[in-house]
Amino acid sequence: MANIIVAQLLYLDAVDPNKDIVMYVNSPGGSVTAGMAVFDTMRHIRPDVSTVCVGLAASMGAFLLSAGTKGKRYSLPNSRIMIHQPLGGAQGGQTDIDIQANEMLHHKANLNGYLSYHTGQSLEKINQDTDRDFFMGAKEAKEYGLIDGVIMNPLKALQPLAAAEEGLDRASI
């Protein structure tokens, strides 16, 4: 899935670098490295990327939701957003387990640093809140800084969606 999203983002950038992209997020999360590929692509391309949570944005899904262009991160009113620390496991010899544990610590520090930047929350608060599953409704996610608004009518709130209504279906992925 991440490879498809990366390809679509790059394609939309090549087609019209001045046209905002709307990325709908309905995800229970997934691989940190796959999610970081999407995140890096979102930052690499020229268009603004508006994010909209529809349903659930959990784990890496919540991270990507928060990584949309500031002022253009939204949720529908009944969506749920959840942040937590990276999950994983390790097996093998003690040295192999140490290597995997260090990699998990790297991912945790990296993700929490970005979450702090995206939300405006202190790193200490992010570390505390991501220690366990931390669920929020749309309103709470806005107050937390993960999103910028709760929308009732996407066609009125997001201009790229209005453009899509006029036949420019490339405005959303």
PDB file of C-alpha atoms in Angstrom:
ATOM      1  CA  MET A   1       0.000   0.000   0.000  1.00  0.00           C
ATOM      2  CA  ALA A   2       2.761   2.500   0.899  1.00  0.00           C
ATOM      3  CA  ASN A   3       4.445   2.029  -2.484  1.00  0.00           C
ATOM      4  CA  ILE A   4       1.169   2.823  -4.244  1.00  0.00           C
ATOM      5  CA  ILE A   5       0.646   5.958  -2.149  1.00  0.00           C
ATOM      6  CA  VAL A   6       4.223   7.116  -2.797  1.00  0.00           C
ATOM      7  CA  ALA A   7       3.752   6.537  -6.532  1.00  0.00           C
ATOM      8  CA  GLN A   8       0.448   8.437  -6.557  1.00  0.00           C
ATOM      9  CA  LEU A   9       1.945  11.384  -4.680  1.00  0.00           C
ATOM     10  CA  LEU A  10       4.875  11.552  -7.104  1.00  0.00           C
ATOM     11  CA  TYR A  11       2.529  11.270 -10.094  1.00  0.00           C
ATOM     12  CA  LEU A  12       0.235  14.045  -8.855  1.00  0.00           C
ATOM     13  CA  ASP A  13       3.281  16.237  -8.218  1.00  0.00           C
ATOM     14  CA  ALA A  14       4.489  15.637 -11.784  1.00  0.00           C
ATOM     15  CA  VAL A  15       1.056  16.320 -13.315  1.00  0.00           C
ATOM     16  CA  ASP A  16       0.428  19.619 -11.514  1.00  0.00           C
ATOM     17  CA  PRO A  17       2.872  20.776  -8.831  1.00  0.00           C
ATOM     18  CA  ASN A  18       0.642  23.752  -7.998  1.00  0.00           C
ATOM     19  CA  LYS A  19      -2.488  21.728  -7.182  1.00  0.00           C
ATOM     20  CA  ASP A  20      -3.095  20.661  -3.583  1.00  0.00           C
ATOM     21  CA  ILE A  21      -3.400  16.934  -2.970  1.00  0.00           C
ATOM     22  CA  VAL A  22      -6.017  15.554  -0.586  1.00  0.00           C
ATOM     23  CA  MET A  23      -5.035  12.332   1.179  1.00  0.00           C
ATOM     24  CA  TYR A  24      -7.837  10.490   2.958  1.00  0.00           C
ATOM     25  CA  VAL A  25      -6.684   8.464   5.955  1.00  0.00           C
ATOM     26  CA  ASN A  26      -8.647   5.454   7.196  1.00  0.00           C
ATOM     27  CA  SER A  27      -5.946   3.238   8.631  1.00  0.00           C
ATOM     28  CA  PRO A  28      -5.210   1.098  11.691  1.00  0.00           C
ATOM     29  CA  GLY A  29      -1.521   1.829  11.104  1.00  0.00           C
ATOM     30  CA  GLY A  30       1.268  -0.346   9.840  1.00  0.00           C
ATOM     31  CA  SER A  31       4.978  -0.547   9.243  1.00  0.00           C
ATOM     32  CA  VAL A  32       7.013   2.388  10.521  1.00  0.00           C
ATOM     33  CA  THR A  33       9.445   2.244   7.602  1.00  0.00           C
ATOM     34  CA  ALA A  34       6.632   2.102   5.031  1.00  0.00           C
ATOM     35  CA  GLY A  35       4.900   5.012   6.755  1.00  0.00           C
ATOM     36  CA  MET A  36       8.114   7.023   6.781  1.00  0.00           C
ATOM     37  CA  ALA A  37       8.402   6.489   3.015  1.00  0.00           C
ATOM     38  CA  VAL A  38       4.978   8.127   2.633  1.00  0.00           C
ATOM     39  CA  PHE A  39       5.931  10.877   5.111  1.00  0.00           C
ATOM     40  CA  ASP A  40       9.191  11.672   3.331  1.00  0.00           C
ATOM     41  CA  THR A  41       7.382  11.778  -0.015  1.00  0.00           C
ATOM     42  CA  MET A  42       4.745  14.136   1.409  1.00  0.00           C
ATOM     43  CA  ARG A  43       7.575  16.482   2.405  1.00  0.00           C
ATOM     44  CA  HIS A  44       9.489  15.983  -0.854  1.00  0.00           C
ATOM     45  CA  ILE A  45       6.761  16.909  -3.322  1.00  0.00           C
ATOM     46  CA  ARG A  46       5.820  20.479  -4.196  1.00  0.00           C
ATOM     47  CA  PRO A  47       2.038  20.503  -3.656  1.00  0.00           C
ATOM     48  CA  ASP A  48       0.520  20.963  -0.234  1.00  0.00           C
ATOM     49  CA  VAL A  49      -0.893  17.701   1.082  1.00  0.00           C
ATOM     50  CA  SER A  50      -4.188  18.084   2.901  1.00  0.00           C
ATOM     51  CA  THR A  51      -5.047  15.130   5.131  1.00  0.00           C
ATOM     52  CA  VAL A  52      -8.558  14.047   6.095  1.00  0.00           C
ATOM     53  CA  CYS A  53      -9.348  11.323   8.634  1.00  0.00           C
ATOM     54  CA  VAL A  54     -12.380   9.280   7.660  1.00  0.00           C
ATOM     55  CA  GLY A  55     -13.080   6.560  10.212  1.00  0.00           C
ATOM     56  CA  LEU A  56      -9.825   5.704  11.965  1.00  0.00           C
ATOM     57  CA  ALA A  57      -6.304   7.072  11.918  1.00  0.00           C
ATOM     58  CA  ALA A  58      -4.302   4.961  14.339  1.00  0.00           C
ATOM     59  CA  SER A  59      -0.595   4.547  14.913  1.00  0.00           C
ATOM     60  CA  MET A  60       1.232   5.387  11.659  1.00  0.00           C
ATOM     61  CA  GLY A  61      -2.124   6.484  10.220  1.00  0.00           C
ATOM     62  CA  ALA A  62      -2.372   9.170  12.927  1.00  0.00           C
ATOM     63  CA  PHE A  63       1.232  10.168  12.318  1.00  0.00           C
ATOM     64  CA  LEU A  64       0.569  10.692   8.596  1.00  0.00           C
ATOM     65  CA  LEU A  65      -2.672  12.532   9.366  1.00  0.00           C
ATOM     66  CA  SER A  66      -0.714  14.996  11.514  1.00  0.00           C
ATOM     67  CA  ALA A  67       1.976  15.340   8.826  1.00  0.00           C
ATOM     68  CA  GLY A  68      -0.335  17.062   6.363  1.00  0.00           C
ATOM     69  CA  THR A  69       0.264  20.696   5.522  1.00  0.00           C
ATOM     70  CA  LYS A  70      -0.401  22.876   8.583  1.00  0.00           C
ATOM     71  CA  GLY A  71      -3.829  24.447   8.318  1.00  0.00           C
ATOM     72  CA  LYS A  72      -5.001  21.667   5.985  1.00  0.00           C
ATOM     73  CA  ARG A  73      -5.310  18.698   8.357  1.00  0.00           C
ATOM     74  CA  TYR A  74      -8.888  17.623   9.006  1.00  0.00           C
ATOM     75  CA  SER A  75     -11.125  14.943  10.420  1.00  0.00           C
ATOM     76  CA  LEU A  76     -14.729  14.049   9.902  1.00  0.00           C
ATOM     77  CA  PRO A  77     -16.690  14.435  13.146  1.00  0.00           C
ATOM     78  CA  ASN A  78     -17.067  10.773  14.140  1.00  0.00           C
ATOM     79  CA  SER A  79     -13.542   9.643  13.334  1.00  0.00           C
ATOM     80  CA  ARG A  80     -11.154   8.277  15.937  1.00  0.00           C
ATOM     81  CA  ILE A  81      -7.458   9.055  16.144  1.00  0.00           C
ATOM     82  CA  MET A  82      -4.954   7.033  18.189  1.00  0.00           C
ATOM     83  CA  ILE A  83      -1.264   7.571  18.883  1.00  0.00           C
ATOM     84  CA  HIS A  84       1.101   5.186  20.638  1.00  0.00           C
ATOM     85  CA  GLN A  85       4.704   4.055  20.645  1.00  0.00           C
ATOM     86  CA  PRO A  86       5.961   1.789  17.841  1.00  0.00           C
ATOM     87  CA  LEU A  87       5.148  -1.873  18.302  1.00  0.00           C
ATOM     88  CA  GLY A  88       7.343  -4.803  17.388  1.00  0.00           C
ATOM     89  CA  GLY A  89       9.120  -7.870  18.568  1.00  0.00           C
ATOM     90  CA  ALA A  90      12.477  -9.537  18.304  1.00  0.00           C
ATOM     91  CA  GLN A  91      13.910 -12.986  18.336  1.00  0.00           C
ATOM     92  CA  GLY A  92      17.328 -14.502  18.013  1.00  0.00           C
ATOM     93  CA  GLY A  93      20.439 -14.186  20.066  1.00  0.00           C
ATOM     94  CA  GLN A  94      20.885 -11.550  22.734  1.00  0.00           C
ATOM     95  CA  THR A  95      22.938  -9.356  20.397  1.00  0.00           C
ATOM     96  CA  ASP A  96      20.235  -9.524  17.706  1.00  0.00           C
ATOM     97  CA  ILE A  97      17.582  -8.588  20.253  1.00  0.00           C
ATOM     98  CA  ASP A  98      19.722  -5.636  21.419  1.00  0.00           C
ATOM     99  CA  ILE A  99      20.020  -4.442  17.812  1.00  0.00           C
ATOM    100  CA  GLN A 100      16.251  -4.624  17.325  1.00  0.00           C
ATOM    101  CA  ALA A 101      15.596  -2.888  20.660  1.00  0.00           C
ATOM    102  CA  ASN A 102      17.911  -0.041  19.651  1.00  0.00           C
ATOM    103  CA  GLU A 103      16.102   0.255  16.321  1.00  0.00           C
ATOM    104  CA  MET A 104      12.759   0.470  18.154  1.00  0.00           C
ATOM    105  CA  LEU A 105      14.153   3.218  20.396  1.00  0.00           C
ATOM    106  CA  HIS A 106      15.351   5.080  17.295  1.00  0.00           C
ATOM    107  CA  HIS A 107      11.889   4.887  15.698  1.00  0.00           C
ATOM    108  CA  LYS A 108      10.194   5.969  18.931  1.00  0.00           C
ATOM    109  CA  ALA A 109      12.439   9.026  19.332  1.00  0.00           C
ATOM    110  CA  ASN A 110      12.090   9.946  15.653  1.00  0.00           C
ATOM    111  CA  LEU A 111       8.293   9.619  15.544  1.00  0.00           C
ATOM    112  CA  ASN A 112       7.788  11.407  18.867  1.00  0.00           C
ATOM    113  CA  GLY A 113      10.031  14.261  17.757  1.00  0.00           C
ATOM    114  CA  TYR A 114       7.956  14.760  14.619  1.00  0.00           C
ATOM    115  CA  LEU A 115       4.691  14.439  16.567  1.00  0.00           C
ATOM    116  CA  SER A 116       5.901  17.136  18.938  1.00  0.00           C
ATOM    117  CA  TYR A 117       6.698  19.387  15.981  1.00  0.00           C
ATOM    118  CA  HIS A 118       3.393  18.691  14.177  1.00  0.00           C
ATOM    119  CA  THR A 119       1.205  19.169  17.254  1.00  0.00           C
ATOM    120  CA  GLY A 120       3.043  21.833  19.214  1.00  0.00           C
ATOM    121  CA  GLN A 121       2.979  19.544  22.260  1.00  0.00           C
ATOM    122  CA  SER A 122       6.138  19.182  24.335  1.00  0.00           C
ATOM    123  CA  LEU A 123       8.277  16.128  23.679  1.00  0.00           C
ATOM    124  CA  GLU A 124       7.739  15.155  27.317  1.00  0.00           C
ATOM    125  CA  LYS A 125       3.948  15.159  26.826  1.00  0.00           C
ATOM    126  CA  ILE A 126       4.223  13.187  23.572  1.00  0.00           C
ATOM    127  CA  ASN A 127       6.455  10.607  25.283  1.00  0.00           C
ATOM    128  CA  GLN A 128       3.926  10.279  28.108  1.00  0.00           C
ATOM    129  CA  ASP A 129       0.863  10.110  25.848  1.00  0.00           C
ATOM    130  CA  THR A 130       2.374   7.565  23.452  1.00  0.00           C
ATOM    131  CA  ASP A 131       3.482   5.218  26.214  1.00  0.00           C
ATOM    132  CA  ARG A 132       0.141   3.422  25.778  1.00  0.00           C
ATOM    133  CA  ASP A 133      -2.690   3.644  23.242  1.00  0.00           C
ATOM    134  CA  PHE A 134      -4.064   7.202  23.407  1.00  0.00           C
ATOM    135  CA  PHE A 135      -7.430   7.564  21.647  1.00  0.00           C
ATOM    136  CA  MET A 136      -9.077  10.856  20.734  1.00  0.00           C
ATOM    137  CA  GLY A 137     -12.189  11.964  18.962  1.00  0.00           C
ATOM    138  CA  ALA A 138     -11.983  14.587  16.232  1.00  0.00           C
ATOM    139  CA  LYS A 139     -12.545  17.488  18.625  1.00  0.00           C
ATOM    140  CA  GLU A 140      -9.872  16.233  21.040  1.00  0.00           C
ATOM    141  CA  ALA A 141      -7.438  15.666  18.153  1.00  0.00           C
ATOM    142  CA  LYS A 142      -7.947  19.291  17.105  1.00  0.00           C
ATOM    143  CA  GLU A 143      -7.312  20.513  20.648  1.00  0.00           C
ATOM    144  CA  TYR A 144      -4.210  18.294  20.807  1.00  0.00           C
ATOM    145  CA  GLY A 145      -2.872  19.739  17.541  1.00  0.00           C
ATOM    146  CA  LEU A 146      -2.992  16.596  15.408  1.00  0.00           C
ATOM    147  CA  ILE A 147      -5.513  18.238  13.068  1.00  0.00           C
ATOM    148  CA  ASP A 148      -6.587  21.781  12.298  1.00  0.00           C
ATOM    149  CA  GLY A 149     -10.305  21.335  11.904  1.00  0.00           C
ATOM    150  CA  VAL A 150     -13.343  19.095  12.095  1.00  0.00           C
ATOM    151  CA  ILE A 151     -15.368  19.266   8.899  1.00  0.00           C
ATOM    152  CA  MET A 152     -19.017  18.545   8.302  1.00  0.00           C
ATOM    153  CA  ASN A 153     -19.091  19.227   4.549  1.00  0.00           C
ATOM    154  CA  PRO A 154     -15.825  18.459   2.724  1.00  0.00           C
ATOM    155  CA  LEU A 155     -16.953  20.228  -0.451  1.00  0.00           C
ATOM    156  CA  LYS A 156     -17.172  23.501   1.445  1.00  0.00           C
ATOM    157  CA  ALA A 157     -14.066  22.983   3.566  1.00  0.00           C
ATOM    158  CA  LEU A 158     -11.547  21.709   1.007  1.00  0.00           C
ATOM    159  CA  GLN A 159     -11.036  23.490  -2.299  1.00  0.00           C
ATOM    160  CA  PRO A 160      -9.349  20.492  -3.995  1.00  0.00           C
ATOM    161  CA  LEU A 161     -12.520  18.515  -3.376  1.00  0.00           C
ATOM    162  CA  ALA A 162     -14.573  21.234  -5.011  1.00  0.00           C
ATOM    163  CA  ALA A 163     -12.217  21.037  -7.996  1.00  0.00           C
ATOM    164  CA  ALA A 164     -12.745  17.277  -8.090  1.00  0.00           C
ATOM    165  CA  GLU A 165     -16.465  17.881  -8.290  1.00  0.00           C
ATOM    166  CA  GLU A 166     -15.800  19.911 -11.444  1.00  0.00           C
ATOM    167  CA  GLY A 167     -14.158  16.910 -13.101  1.00  0.00           C
ATOM    168  CA  LEU A 168     -10.604  17.112 -11.812  1.00  0.00           C
ATOM    169  CA  ASP A 169     -10.697  13.711 -10.112  1.00  0.00           C
ATOM    170  CA  ARG A 170      -6.901  13.736  -9.684  1.00  0.00           C
ATOM    171  CA  ALA A 171      -7.255  16.093  -6.706  1.00  0.00           C
ATOM    172  CA  SER A 172      -7.643  13.265  -4.228  1.00  0.00           C
ATOM    173  CA  ILE A 173      -5.950   9.952  -3.667  1.00  0.00           C
TER     174      ILE A 173
END
